[in-house]
């Protein structure tokens, strides 16, 4: 994840728009952007720990016996399982906070605390016609995003998803997610799909190297749209 997100641009542009340093919307936006920044740091922390832990030598020792690395109080299995869950939980929280950020930055709902502000077609369509709309829909339809949601919803509401050590790599045993499709009328529908035997580290690498930058690109497009609007108003 070499790309970086200048989250402060949301605040500076909102202040420029409102012509004020302090307002309720700016205060909410500051808290939201700070949270997003923290979630990003948590993702990076857990990603690095997972990659450093799920090495072939560690996985082989883990298969042979209850292996505990020097200086650690728990077996290596707990270390990689905890970092998998924590990375995907943090990523889910990061992604799910974006609609709230978007509505604070470019309001389409009068009540910023409305439960309708979420990754749902009815909310996303309120931005139709704006330059970043296609990217917004693209993220809503992203398969990796929905696999993250499926994983996190399963471990939050049902049970932990077992991780199988295959000696030199890790696999998800099985979980279900909702795969988005467009029907013949263009409406988005969801069909249940099962993930089984997927390489865990490869999946998390795709989240880290592709999904998070996709969110960054969307944020940049939203910021550019607002900046252009403000320039045109001058």
PDB file of C-alpha atoms in Angstrom:
ATOM      1  CA  UNK A   1       0.000   0.000   0.000  1.00  0.00           C
ATOM      2  CA  UNK A   2       2.536   2.585  -1.186  1.00  0.00           C
ATOM      3  CA  UNK A   3      -0.173   5.129  -1.989  1.00  0.00           C
ATOM      4  CA  UNK A   4      -1.085   7.512   0.823  1.00  0.00           C
ATOM      5  CA  UNK A   5      -4.311   9.335   1.624  1.00  0.00           C
ATOM      6  CA  UNK A   6      -4.253  13.037   2.519  1.00  0.00           C
ATOM      7  CA  UNK A   7      -7.256  12.813   4.826  1.00  0.00           C
ATOM      8  CA  UNK A   8      -6.753  16.402   5.987  1.00  0.00           C
ATOM      9  CA  UNK A   9      -7.962  17.686   2.598  1.00  0.00           C
ATOM     10  CA  UNK A  10     -11.528  16.839   3.596  1.00  0.00           C
ATOM     11  CA  UNK A  11     -11.263  19.203   6.571  1.00  0.00           C
ATOM     12  CA  UNK A  12      -9.519  22.063   4.764  1.00  0.00           C
ATOM     13  CA  UNK A  13     -11.987  22.031   1.858  1.00  0.00           C
ATOM     14  CA  UNK A  14     -14.995  21.876   4.182  1.00  0.00           C
ATOM     15  CA  UNK A  15     -13.672  24.861   6.112  1.00  0.00           C
ATOM     16  CA  UNK A  16     -13.143  26.684   2.816  1.00  0.00           C
ATOM     17  CA  UNK A  17     -16.713  25.880   1.777  1.00  0.00           C
ATOM     18  CA  UNK A  18     -18.308  26.982   5.044  1.00  0.00           C
ATOM     19  CA  UNK A  19     -15.976  29.899   5.663  1.00  0.00           C
ATOM     20  CA  UNK A  20     -15.670  28.874   9.284  1.00  0.00           C
ATOM     21  CA  UNK A  21     -13.158  27.160  11.511  1.00  0.00           C
ATOM     22  CA  UNK A  22     -15.725  25.718  13.882  1.00  0.00           C
ATOM     23  CA  UNK A  23     -19.111  24.189  13.206  1.00  0.00           C
ATOM     24  CA  UNK A  24     -20.924  21.031  14.143  1.00  0.00           C
ATOM     25  CA  UNK A  25     -20.371  19.509  10.691  1.00  0.00           C
ATOM     26  CA  UNK A  26     -16.651  20.296  10.767  1.00  0.00           C
ATOM     27  CA  UNK A  27     -16.344  18.845  14.274  1.00  0.00           C
ATOM     28  CA  UNK A  28     -18.055  15.626  13.130  1.00  0.00           C
ATOM     29  CA  UNK A  29     -15.862  15.521  10.026  1.00  0.00           C
ATOM     30  CA  UNK A  30     -12.707  15.909  12.119  1.00  0.00           C
ATOM     31  CA  UNK A  31     -13.670  12.980  14.354  1.00  0.00           C
ATOM     32  CA  UNK A  32     -14.573  10.861  11.331  1.00  0.00           C
ATOM     33  CA  UNK A  33     -11.335  11.583   9.443  1.00  0.00           C
ATOM     34  CA  UNK A  34      -9.277  10.918  12.566  1.00  0.00           C
ATOM     35  CA  UNK A  35     -11.020   7.549  12.912  1.00  0.00           C
ATOM     36  CA  UNK A  36     -10.336   6.687   9.282  1.00  0.00           C
ATOM     37  CA  UNK A  37      -6.674   7.542   9.743  1.00  0.00           C
ATOM     38  CA  UNK A  38      -6.511   5.256  12.801  1.00  0.00           C
ATOM     39  CA  UNK A  39      -8.241   2.371  11.001  1.00  0.00           C
ATOM     40  CA  UNK A  40      -5.688   2.686   8.221  1.00  0.00           C
ATOM     41  CA  UNK A  41      -2.836   2.483  10.720  1.00  0.00           C
ATOM     42  CA  UNK A  42      -4.433  -0.549  12.387  1.00  0.00           C
ATOM     43  CA  UNK A  43      -4.750  -2.263   8.999  1.00  0.00           C
ATOM     44  CA  UNK A  44      -1.092  -1.652   8.252  1.00  0.00           C
ATOM     45  CA  UNK A  45       0.004  -2.862  11.685  1.00  0.00           C
ATOM     46  CA  UNK A  46      -1.916  -6.132  11.460  1.00  0.00           C
ATOM     47  CA  UNK A  47      -0.910  -6.678   7.829  1.00  0.00           C
ATOM     48  CA  UNK A  48       2.799  -6.419   8.631  1.00  0.00           C
ATOM     49  CA  UNK A  49       2.435  -8.689  11.675  1.00  0.00           C
ATOM     50  CA  UNK A  50       0.559 -11.298   9.657  1.00  0.00           C
ATOM     51  CA  UNK A  51       3.103 -11.364   6.824  1.00  0.00           C
ATOM     52  CA  UNK A  52       5.951 -11.659   9.331  1.00  0.00           C
ATOM     53  CA  UNK A  53       4.185 -14.489  11.197  1.00  0.00           C
ATOM     54  CA  UNK A  54       2.705 -16.617   8.381  1.00  0.00           C
ATOM     55  CA  UNK A  55       6.076 -17.651   6.975  1.00  0.00           C
ATOM     56  CA  UNK A  56       6.711 -21.202   5.768  1.00  0.00           C
ATOM     57  CA  UNK A  57       9.105 -22.090   8.650  1.00  0.00           C
ATOM     58  CA  UNK A  58       6.607 -20.836  11.246  1.00  0.00           C
ATOM     59  CA  UNK A  59       3.734 -22.695   9.604  1.00  0.00           C
ATOM     60  CA  UNK A  60       5.733 -25.937   9.493  1.00  0.00           C
ATOM     61  CA  UNK A  61       6.613 -25.678  13.184  1.00  0.00           C
ATOM     62  CA  UNK A  62       2.939 -24.896  13.877  1.00  0.00           C
ATOM     63  CA  UNK A  63       1.875 -28.114  12.109  1.00  0.00           C
ATOM     64  CA  UNK A  64       4.394 -30.260  13.943  1.00  0.00           C
ATOM     65  CA  UNK A  65       3.613 -29.052  17.463  1.00  0.00           C
ATOM     66  CA  UNK A  66       2.280 -26.152  19.537  1.00  0.00           C
ATOM     67  CA  UNK A  67       4.910 -23.671  18.475  1.00  0.00           C
ATOM     68  CA  UNK A  68       5.580 -20.471  20.383  1.00  0.00           C
ATOM     69  CA  UNK A  69       8.132 -17.991  19.105  1.00  0.00           C
ATOM     70  CA  UNK A  70      10.691 -16.484  21.470  1.00  0.00           C
ATOM     71  CA  UNK A  71       9.318 -13.592  23.497  1.00  0.00           C
ATOM     72  CA  UNK A  72       5.654 -14.427  22.791  1.00  0.00           C
ATOM     73  CA  UNK A  73       3.180 -15.719  25.365  1.00  0.00           C
ATOM     74  CA  UNK A  74       0.828 -17.490  22.936  1.00  0.00           C
ATOM     75  CA  UNK A  75       1.325 -20.088  20.181  1.00  0.00           C
ATOM     76  CA  UNK A  76       2.083 -18.770  16.701  1.00  0.00           C
ATOM     77  CA  UNK A  77      -1.352 -19.989  15.544  1.00  0.00           C
ATOM     78  CA  UNK A  78      -3.014 -17.476  17.856  1.00  0.00           C
ATOM     79  CA  UNK A  79      -0.747 -14.749  16.493  1.00  0.00           C
ATOM     80  CA  UNK A  80      -1.642 -15.253  12.850  1.00  0.00           C
ATOM     81  CA  UNK A  81      -5.331 -15.925  13.565  1.00  0.00           C
ATOM     82  CA  UNK A  82      -5.589 -12.753  15.673  1.00  0.00           C
ATOM     83  CA  UNK A  83      -3.918 -10.617  13.007  1.00  0.00           C
ATOM     84  CA  UNK A  84      -6.155 -12.020  10.249  1.00  0.00           C
ATOM     85  CA  UNK A  85      -9.295 -11.194  12.241  1.00  0.00           C
ATOM     86  CA  UNK A  86      -7.986  -7.796  13.343  1.00  0.00           C
ATOM     87  CA  UNK A  87      -6.905  -6.735   9.842  1.00  0.00           C
ATOM     88  CA  UNK A  88     -10.253  -7.652   8.282  1.00  0.00           C
ATOM     89  CA  UNK A  89     -12.224  -6.118  11.177  1.00  0.00           C
ATOM     90  CA  UNK A  90     -10.265  -2.874  10.844  1.00  0.00           C
ATOM     91  CA  UNK A  91     -10.684  -2.842   7.074  1.00  0.00           C
ATOM     92  CA  UNK A  92     -14.418  -3.460   7.379  1.00  0.00           C
ATOM     93  CA  UNK A  93     -14.752  -0.579   9.859  1.00  0.00           C
ATOM     94  CA  UNK A  94     -12.697   1.660   7.555  1.00  0.00           C
ATOM     95  CA  UNK A  95     -14.834   0.882   4.509  1.00  0.00           C
ATOM     96  CA  UNK A  96     -18.126   1.119   6.380  1.00  0.00           C
ATOM     97  CA  UNK A  97     -17.250   4.568   7.748  1.00  0.00           C
ATOM     98  CA  UNK A  98     -16.803   6.041   4.258  1.00  0.00           C
ATOM     99  CA  UNK A  99     -20.521   6.734   3.525  1.00  0.00           C
ATOM    100  CA  UNK A 100     -20.737   8.688   6.787  1.00  0.00           C
ATOM    101  CA  UNK A 101     -17.651  10.698   5.783  1.00  0.00           C
ATOM    102  CA  UNK A 102     -19.062  11.283   2.304  1.00  0.00           C
ATOM    103  CA  UNK A 103     -22.376  12.615   3.601  1.00  0.00           C
ATOM    104  CA  UNK A 104     -20.636  14.980   6.013  1.00  0.00           C
ATOM    105  CA  UNK A 105     -18.428  16.239   3.194  1.00  0.00           C
ATOM    106  CA  UNK A 106     -21.089  16.384   0.455  1.00  0.00           C
ATOM    107  CA  UNK A 107     -24.443  16.136   2.267  1.00  0.00           C
ATOM    108  CA  UNK A 108     -27.355  14.395   0.590  1.00  0.00           C
ATOM    109  CA  UNK A 109     -29.118  13.411   3.840  1.00  0.00           C
ATOM    110  CA  UNK A 110     -30.311  16.088   6.281  1.00  0.00           C
ATOM    111  CA  UNK A 111     -29.672  13.924   9.331  1.00  0.00           C
ATOM    112  CA  UNK A 112     -25.965  12.941   9.422  1.00  0.00           C
ATOM    113  CA  UNK A 113     -26.816  10.187  11.923  1.00  0.00           C
ATOM    114  CA  UNK A 114     -29.427   8.547   9.687  1.00  0.00           C
ATOM    115  CA  UNK A 115     -29.155   4.756   9.508  1.00  0.00           C
ATOM    116  CA  UNK A 116     -29.791   5.067   5.745  1.00  0.00           C
ATOM    117  CA  UNK A 117     -26.249   6.404   5.297  1.00  0.00           C
ATOM    118  CA  UNK A 118     -24.502   3.186   4.315  1.00  0.00           C
ATOM    119  CA  UNK A 119     -23.251   1.105   1.409  1.00  0.00           C
ATOM    120  CA  UNK A 120     -26.677   0.663  -0.137  1.00  0.00           C
ATOM    121  CA  UNK A 121     -27.880   1.444  -3.644  1.00  0.00           C
ATOM    122  CA  UNK A 122     -30.573   3.839  -2.394  1.00  0.00           C
ATOM    123  CA  UNK A 123     -27.967   6.009  -0.639  1.00  0.00           C
ATOM    124  CA  UNK A 124     -25.257   5.736  -3.295  1.00  0.00           C
ATOM    125  CA  UNK A 125     -27.703   6.780  -6.035  1.00  0.00           C
ATOM    126  CA  UNK A 126     -28.099  10.166  -4.364  1.00  0.00           C
ATOM    127  CA  UNK A 127     -24.656  10.991  -5.792  1.00  0.00           C
ATOM    128  CA  UNK A 128     -25.641  10.092  -9.345  1.00  0.00           C
ATOM    129  CA  UNK A 129     -24.404  12.702 -11.808  1.00  0.00           C
ATOM    130  CA  UNK A 130     -21.360  13.609  -9.715  1.00  0.00           C
ATOM    131  CA  UNK A 131     -17.963  12.937 -11.275  1.00  0.00           C
ATOM    132  CA  UNK A 132     -17.011  10.223  -8.763  1.00  0.00           C
ATOM    133  CA  UNK A 133     -20.302   8.291  -9.026  1.00  0.00           C
ATOM    134  CA  UNK A 134     -18.935   5.464 -11.196  1.00  0.00           C
ATOM    135  CA  UNK A 135     -16.090   4.854  -8.722  1.00  0.00           C
ATOM    136  CA  UNK A 136     -18.608   4.844  -5.871  1.00  0.00           C
ATOM    137  CA  UNK A 137     -20.717   2.221  -7.626  1.00  0.00           C
ATOM    138  CA  UNK A 138     -17.539   0.319  -8.505  1.00  0.00           C
ATOM    139  CA  UNK A 139     -16.653  -0.042  -4.825  1.00  0.00           C
ATOM    140  CA  UNK A 140     -20.220  -1.038  -3.953  1.00  0.00           C
ATOM    141  CA  UNK A 141     -19.931  -3.848  -6.531  1.00  0.00           C
ATOM    142  CA  UNK A 142     -16.392  -4.925  -5.567  1.00  0.00           C
ATOM    143  CA  UNK A 143     -16.188  -8.651  -4.814  1.00  0.00           C
ATOM    144  CA  UNK A 144     -13.246  -8.326  -2.407  1.00  0.00           C
ATOM    145  CA  UNK A 145     -15.164  -5.709  -0.407  1.00  0.00           C
ATOM    146  CA  UNK A 146     -18.111  -8.089  -0.026  1.00  0.00           C
ATOM    147  CA  UNK A 147     -15.859 -10.974   0.954  1.00  0.00           C
ATOM    148  CA  UNK A 148     -14.491  -8.757   3.747  1.00  0.00           C
ATOM    149  CA  UNK A 149     -18.057  -7.960   4.840  1.00  0.00           C
ATOM    150  CA  UNK A 150     -19.028 -11.643   4.729  1.00  0.00           C
ATOM    151  CA  UNK A 151     -16.017 -12.689   6.803  1.00  0.00           C
ATOM    152  CA  UNK A 152     -16.510  -9.988   9.445  1.00  0.00           C
ATOM    153  CA  UNK A 153     -20.272 -10.484   9.734  1.00  0.00           C
ATOM    154  CA  UNK A 154     -19.718 -14.216  10.250  1.00  0.00           C
ATOM    155  CA  UNK A 155     -17.144 -13.829  13.025  1.00  0.00           C
ATOM    156  CA  UNK A 156     -19.150 -11.012  14.688  1.00  0.00           C
ATOM    157  CA  UNK A 157     -22.570 -12.636  14.639  1.00  0.00           C
ATOM    158  CA  UNK A 158     -21.981 -16.395  14.315  1.00  0.00           C
ATOM    159  CA  UNK A 159     -18.574 -17.932  14.894  1.00  0.00           C
ATOM    160  CA  UNK A 160     -14.885 -17.673  14.147  1.00  0.00           C
ATOM    161  CA  UNK A 161     -13.935 -18.902  10.692  1.00  0.00           C
ATOM    162  CA  UNK A 162     -11.423 -21.706  10.885  1.00  0.00           C
ATOM    163  CA  UNK A 163      -8.007 -21.190   9.342  1.00  0.00           C
ATOM    164  CA  UNK A 164      -6.356 -24.323   7.966  1.00  0.00           C
ATOM    165  CA  UNK A 165      -2.569 -24.574   8.004  1.00  0.00           C
ATOM    166  CA  UNK A 166      -1.487 -26.297   4.777  1.00  0.00           C
ATOM    167  CA  UNK A 167       2.196 -26.477   5.869  1.00  0.00           C
ATOM    168  CA  UNK A 168       3.365 -23.627   3.635  1.00  0.00           C
ATOM    169  CA  UNK A 169       0.273 -21.433   3.377  1.00  0.00           C
ATOM    170  CA  UNK A 170      -3.043 -20.740   5.159  1.00  0.00           C
ATOM    171  CA  UNK A 171      -6.569 -21.378   3.896  1.00  0.00           C
ATOM    172  CA  UNK A 172     -10.017 -20.172   4.931  1.00  0.00           C
ATOM    173  CA  UNK A 173     -12.042 -23.327   5.562  1.00  0.00           C
ATOM    174  CA  UNK A 174     -15.441 -21.862   4.608  1.00  0.00           C
ATOM    175  CA  UNK A 175     -17.653 -18.791   4.915  1.00  0.00           C
ATOM    176  CA  UNK A 176     -20.459 -17.158   2.951  1.00  0.00           C
ATOM    177  CA  UNK A 177     -20.682 -13.678   1.477  1.00  0.00           C
ATOM    178  CA  UNK A 178     -23.172 -11.798  -0.698  1.00  0.00           C
ATOM    179  CA  UNK A 179     -21.930 -11.371  -4.264  1.00  0.00           C
ATOM    180  CA  UNK A 180     -23.397  -8.272  -5.981  1.00  0.00           C
ATOM    181  CA  UNK A 181     -24.876  -8.469  -9.488  1.00  0.00           C
ATOM    182  CA  UNK A 182     -26.749  -6.103 -11.762  1.00  0.00           C
ATOM    183  CA  UNK A 183     -30.051  -7.515 -13.024  1.00  0.00           C
ATOM    184  CA  UNK A 184     -31.532  -6.929 -16.497  1.00  0.00           C
ATOM    185  CA  UNK A 185     -32.923  -3.575 -15.323  1.00  0.00           C
ATOM    186  CA  UNK A 186     -29.621  -2.392 -13.867  1.00  0.00           C
ATOM    187  CA  UNK A 187     -30.716  -2.880 -10.251  1.00  0.00           C
ATOM    188  CA  UNK A 188     -28.128  -4.320  -7.877  1.00  0.00           C
ATOM    189  CA  UNK A 189     -29.011  -7.672  -6.344  1.00  0.00           C
ATOM    190  CA  UNK A 190     -27.034 -10.003  -4.094  1.00  0.00           C
ATOM    191  CA  UNK A 191     -26.582 -13.763  -4.315  1.00  0.00           C
ATOM    192  CA  UNK A 192     -24.976 -15.879  -1.563  1.00  0.00           C
ATOM    193  CA  UNK A 193     -21.598 -17.349  -2.498  1.00  0.00           C
ATOM    194  CA  UNK A 194     -19.340 -19.683  -0.524  1.00  0.00           C
ATOM    195  CA  UNK A 195     -15.616 -19.088  -0.029  1.00  0.00           C
ATOM    196  CA  UNK A 196     -13.708 -22.282   0.645  1.00  0.00           C
ATOM    197  CA  UNK A 197     -10.024 -23.118   0.424  1.00  0.00           C
ATOM    198  CA  UNK A 198      -8.946 -19.563  -0.449  1.00  0.00           C
ATOM    199  CA  UNK A 199      -5.345 -18.611   0.366  1.00  0.00           C
ATOM    200  CA  UNK A 200      -5.639 -16.292   3.371  1.00  0.00           C
ATOM    201  CA  UNK A 201      -2.474 -14.240   2.916  1.00  0.00           C
ATOM    202  CA  UNK A 202      -3.083 -13.824  -0.835  1.00  0.00           C
ATOM    203  CA  UNK A 203      -6.588 -12.525  -0.088  1.00  0.00           C
ATOM    204  CA  UNK A 204      -5.351 -10.099   2.551  1.00  0.00           C
ATOM    205  CA  UNK A 205      -2.597  -8.930   0.198  1.00  0.00           C
ATOM    206  CA  UNK A 206      -5.282  -8.142  -2.411  1.00  0.00           C
ATOM    207  CA  UNK A 207      -7.165  -6.161   0.240  1.00  0.00           C
ATOM    208  CA  UNK A 208      -3.997  -4.290   1.185  1.00  0.00           C
ATOM    209  CA  UNK A 209      -2.609  -3.724  -2.312  1.00  0.00           C
ATOM    210  CA  UNK A 210      -5.815  -3.290  -4.349  1.00  0.00           C
ATOM    211  CA  UNK A 211      -8.938  -2.649  -2.248  1.00  0.00           C
ATOM    212  CA  UNK A 212      -7.486  -0.004   0.068  1.00  0.00           C
ATOM    213  CA  UNK A 213      -5.893   1.925  -2.861  1.00  0.00           C
ATOM    214  CA  UNK A 214      -9.281   1.706  -4.613  1.00  0.00           C
ATOM    215  CA  UNK A 215     -10.793   3.511  -1.616  1.00  0.00           C
ATOM    216  CA  UNK A 216      -7.926   6.032  -1.721  1.00  0.00           C
ATOM    217  CA  UNK A 217      -8.638   6.731  -5.403  1.00  0.00           C
ATOM    218  CA  UNK A 218     -12.312   7.268  -4.614  1.00  0.00           C
ATOM    219  CA  UNK A 219     -11.400   9.691  -1.818  1.00  0.00           C
ATOM    220  CA  UNK A 220      -9.123  11.609  -4.188  1.00  0.00           C
ATOM    221  CA  UNK A 221     -11.928  11.832  -6.752  1.00  0.00           C
ATOM    222  CA  UNK A 222     -14.375  13.109  -4.117  1.00  0.00           C
ATOM    223  CA  UNK A 223     -11.872  15.719  -2.922  1.00  0.00           C
ATOM    224  CA  UNK A 224     -11.132  16.784  -6.507  1.00  0.00           C
ATOM    225  CA  UNK A 225     -14.865  17.134  -7.200  1.00  0.00           C
ATOM    226  CA  UNK A 226     -15.358  19.377  -4.149  1.00  0.00           C
ATOM    227  CA  UNK A 227     -12.244  21.410  -4.972  1.00  0.00           C
ATOM    228  CA  UNK A 228     -13.494  21.996  -8.525  1.00  0.00           C
ATOM    229  CA  UNK A 229     -16.914  23.025  -7.221  1.00  0.00           C
ATOM    230  CA  UNK A 230     -15.369  25.549  -4.841  1.00  0.00           C
ATOM    231  CA  UNK A 231     -13.119  26.949  -7.611  1.00  0.00           C
ATOM    232  CA  UNK A 232     -16.139  27.419  -9.873  1.00  0.00           C
ATOM    233  CA  UNK A 233     -17.975  29.277  -7.119  1.00  0.00           C
ATOM    234  CA  UNK A 234     -15.235  31.887  -6.840  1.00  0.00           C
TER     235      UNK A 234
END
